[in-house]
Amino acid sequence: MINQIKVNNSGIVNLQHYDDSPDGVLVIGESLRSVPFEIKRIYYITNFGDSVAIRGKHAHKELEQIIFCIHGSFLLHLDDGINKQDIIMDDPSVGIKLGNFLWHTMTKFSIDCVILVVASDYYSESDYIRDYKEFLKYVIRD
Ligand code: TYD
């Protein structure tokens, strides 16, 4: 369980949830309430056939996102250019904020993993920083 974020431009988003066991667990996220921005886009990632898959490996210039693991588990690696943190994602009601200029990589997906991401804006390739050296130039200023 994650209780402290050590990188910049991140944070923990705890969603309200109701455990109606054995009738399921209900988890609720609301734009501009528990999710700290207006949600313009959602996407989800499923069908991890290979636990050696790697996703992410980029940062964004402006986009803000919250990433959730709504089933199974994966490992989230965060890097603000100075501090690094690995977070085990296995709680559907706990999201991690991927703020701008935060390099993020996802690995170690369980085969049943389902990732949900809510984003503050529409897809724009020009908002991506996909080169790590370029990312460091943005965040490390002397
Ligand atoms: P990418 O964001 O690199 O995936 P991940 O971070 O999960 O590894 O996106 C993979 C491809 O999908 C890339 O070619 C862009 C495209 N894409 C869209 O067209 N729209 C979207 O909303 C997203 C997230 C990706």
GROMACS .gro file of C-alpha atoms and ligand atoms in nm:
model
  167
    1MET     CA    1   0.000   0.000   0.000
    2ILE     CA    2   0.132   0.342  -0.098
    3ASN     CA    3   0.121   0.611   0.168
    4GLN     CA    4   0.381   0.863   0.055
    5ILE     CA    5   0.482   1.008  -0.278
    6LYS     CA    6   0.847   1.108  -0.305
    7VAL     CA    7   0.853   1.250  -0.656
    8ASN     CA    8   0.739   1.593  -0.775
    9ASN     CA    9   0.426   1.643  -0.985
   10SER     CA   10   0.248   1.338  -0.849
   11GLY     CA   11   0.009   1.252  -0.570
   12ILE     CA   12  -0.231   0.993  -0.438
   13VAL     CA   13  -0.597   0.997  -0.539
   14ASN     CA   14  -0.816   0.795  -0.305
   15LEU     CA   15  -1.154   0.714  -0.453
   16GLN     CA   16  -1.466   0.665  -0.248
   17HIS     CA   17  -1.558   0.298  -0.247
   18TYR     CA   18  -1.826   0.073  -0.110
   19ASP     CA   19  -1.749  -0.289  -0.034
   20ASP     CA   20  -2.079  -0.466  -0.090
   21SER     CA   21  -1.913  -0.805  -0.062
   22PRO     CA   22  -2.017  -1.060  -0.181
   23ASP     CA   23  -2.211  -0.837  -0.419
   24GLY     CA   24  -1.907  -0.652  -0.547
   25VAL     CA   25  -1.712  -0.338  -0.470
   26LEU     CA   26  -1.825  -0.002  -0.610
   27VAL     CA   27  -1.558   0.263  -0.671
   28ILE     CA   28  -1.644   0.623  -0.766
   29GLY     CA   29  -1.438   0.899  -0.921
   30GLU     CA   30  -1.571   1.248  -0.993
   31SER     CA   31  -1.428   1.515  -1.222
   32LEU     CA   32  -1.300   1.822  -1.030
   33ARG     CA   33  -1.372   1.646  -0.702
   34SER     CA   34  -1.172   1.331  -0.627
   35VAL     CA   35  -1.007   1.369  -0.970
   36PRO     CA   36  -0.838   1.712  -0.947
   37PHE     CA   37  -0.906   1.823  -1.306
   38GLU     CA   38  -1.177   1.812  -1.566
   39ILE     CA   39  -1.167   1.473  -1.736
   40LYS     CA   40  -1.160   1.505  -2.116
   41ARG     CA   41  -1.043   1.155  -2.203
   42ILE     CA   42  -1.024   0.808  -2.059
   43TYR     CA   43  -0.836   0.508  -2.187
   44TYR     CA   44  -0.775   0.162  -2.057
   45ILE     CA   45  -0.523  -0.111  -2.123
   46THR     CA   46  -0.615  -0.480  -2.113
   47ASN     CA   47  -0.500  -0.817  -2.246
   48PHE     CA   48  -0.152  -0.834  -2.104
   49GLY     CA   49  -0.035  -1.160  -2.249
   50ASP     CA   50   0.325  -1.109  -2.152
   51SER     CA   51   0.452  -1.006  -1.809
   52VAL     CA   52   0.770  -0.862  -1.966
   53ALA     CA   53   0.565  -0.595  -2.143
   54ILE     CA   54   0.676  -0.236  -2.086
   55ARG     CA   55   0.452   0.066  -2.138
   56GLY     CA   56   0.487   0.437  -2.085
   57LYS     CA   57   0.852   0.549  -2.103
   58HIS     CA   58   0.752   0.909  -2.158
   59ALA     CA   59   0.649   1.232  -1.987
   60HIS     CA   60   0.406   1.504  -2.085
   61LYS     CA   61   0.454   1.879  -2.116
   62GLU     CA   62   0.106   1.980  -2.002
   63LEU     CA   63  -0.118   1.677  -1.968
   64GLU     CA   64  -0.227   1.560  -1.625
   65GLN     CA   65  -0.347   1.206  -1.572
   66ILE     CA   66  -0.451   0.972  -1.293
   67ILE     CA   67  -0.359   0.608  -1.340
   68PHE     CA   68  -0.551   0.325  -1.173
   69CYS     CA   69  -0.505  -0.049  -1.162
   70ILE     CA   70  -0.867  -0.162  -1.156
   71HIS     CA   71  -0.782  -0.532  -1.171
   72GLY     CA   72  -0.468  -0.735  -1.110
   73SER     CA   73  -0.142  -0.554  -1.050
   74PHE     CA   74   0.154  -0.380  -1.211
   75LEU     CA   75   0.458  -0.181  -1.107
   76LEU     CA   76   0.462   0.194  -1.172
   77HIS     CA   77   0.804   0.360  -1.196
   78LEU     CA   78   0.806   0.738  -1.148
   79ASP     CA   79   1.098   0.972  -1.213
   80ASP     CA   80   1.083   1.352  -1.185
   81GLY     CA   81   1.440   1.389  -1.312
   82ILE     CA   82   1.586   1.390  -0.960
   83ASN     CA   83   1.377   1.155  -0.745
   84LYS     CA   84   1.262   0.810  -0.843
   85GLN     CA   85   0.988   0.595  -0.689
   86ASP     CA   86   0.843   0.253  -0.766
   87ILE     CA   87   0.483   0.192  -0.667
   88ILE     CA   88   0.302  -0.141  -0.661
   89MET     CA   89  -0.038  -0.077  -0.816
   90ASP     CA   90  -0.290  -0.332  -0.692
   91ASP     CA   91  -0.571  -0.134  -0.528
   92PRO     CA   92  -0.859  -0.031  -0.759
   93SER     CA   93  -0.957   0.261  -0.536
   94VAL     CA   94  -0.611   0.421  -0.528
   95GLY     CA   95  -0.490   0.625  -0.823
   96ILE     CA   96  -0.156   0.793  -0.877
   97LYS     CA   97  -0.134   1.134  -1.038
   98LEU     CA   98   0.091   1.156  -1.340
   99GLY     CA   99   0.143   1.531  -1.351
  100ASN     CA  100   0.338   1.705  -1.623
  101PHE     CA  101   0.712   1.649  -1.653
  102LEU     CA  102   0.695   1.317  -1.470
  103TRP     CA  103   0.865   1.031  -1.654
  104HIS     CA  104   0.655   0.718  -1.605
  105THR     CA  105   0.704   0.357  -1.698
  106MET     CA  106   0.484   0.057  -1.625
  107THR     CA  107   0.612  -0.303  -1.594
  108LYS     CA  108   0.540  -0.638  -1.424
  109PHE     CA  109   0.177  -0.661  -1.534
  110SER     CA  110  -0.023  -0.950  -1.400
  111ILE     CA  111  -0.196  -1.139  -1.679
  112ASP     CA  112  -0.535  -1.016  -1.553
  113CYS     CA  113  -0.420  -0.654  -1.517
  114VAL     CA  114  -0.655  -0.378  -1.628
  115ILE     CA  115  -0.524  -0.021  -1.624
  116LEU     CA  116  -0.756   0.277  -1.637
  117VAL     CA  117  -0.628   0.628  -1.703
  118VAL     CA  118  -0.825   0.951  -1.684
  119ALA     CA  119  -0.670   1.249  -1.861
  120SER     CA  120  -0.711   1.626  -1.853
  121ASP     CA  121  -0.698   1.668  -2.230
  122TYR     CA  122  -0.741   1.501  -2.564
  123TYR     CA  123  -0.462   1.299  -2.720
  124SER     CA  124  -0.184   1.512  -2.865
  125GLU     CA  125   0.145   1.358  -2.974
  126SER     CA  126   0.315   1.700  -2.952
  127ASP     CA  127   0.256   1.699  -2.576
  128TYR     CA  128   0.470   1.384  -2.534
  129ILE     CA  129   0.839   1.381  -2.440
  130ARG     CA  130   0.952   1.036  -2.550
  131ASP     CA  131   1.327   1.087  -2.526
  132TYR     CA  132   1.471   1.059  -2.173
  133LYS     CA  133   1.765   1.295  -2.243
  134GLU     CA  134   1.523   1.555  -2.377
  135PHE     CA  135   1.311   1.508  -2.063
  136LEU     CA  136   1.614   1.575  -1.843
  137LYS     CA  137   1.685   1.897  -2.035
  138TYR     CA  138   1.335   2.017  -1.948
  139VAL     CA  139   1.352   1.934  -1.577
  140ILE     CA  140   1.717   1.990  -1.484
  141ARG     CA  141   1.798   2.357  -1.511
  142ASP     CA  142   2.115   2.510  -1.374
  143TYD     P1  143   0.121   0.557  -2.552
  143TYD     O1  144   0.065   0.674  -2.478
  143TYD     O2  145   0.264   0.567  -2.594
  143TYD     O3  146   0.099   0.425  -2.468
  143TYD     P2  147   0.156   0.381  -2.325
  143TYD     O4  148   0.202   0.502  -2.251
  143TYD     O5  149   0.043   0.311  -2.259
  143TYD     O6  150   0.269   0.286  -2.350
  143TYD     O7  151   0.030   0.532  -2.678
  143TYD     C1  152   0.046   0.422  -2.763
  143TYD     C2  153  -0.007   0.459  -2.903
  143TYD     O8  154  -0.148   0.486  -2.896
  143TYD     C3  155   0.058   0.582  -2.962
  143TYD     O9  156   0.088   0.556  -3.098
  143TYD     C4  157  -0.046   0.689  -2.954
  143TYD     C5  158  -0.177   0.616  -2.948
  143TYD     N1  159  -0.275   0.682  -2.860
  143TYD     C6  160  -0.381   0.753  -2.914
  143TYD    O10  161  -0.396   0.762  -3.037
  143TYD     N2  162  -0.470   0.812  -2.830
  143TYD     C7  163  -0.458   0.804  -2.695
  143TYD    O11  164  -0.544   0.859  -2.620
  143TYD     C8  165  -0.347   0.734  -2.639
  143TYD     C9  166  -0.326   0.721  -2.490
  143TYD    C10  167  -0.257   0.673  -2.725
   0.00000   0.00000   0.00000
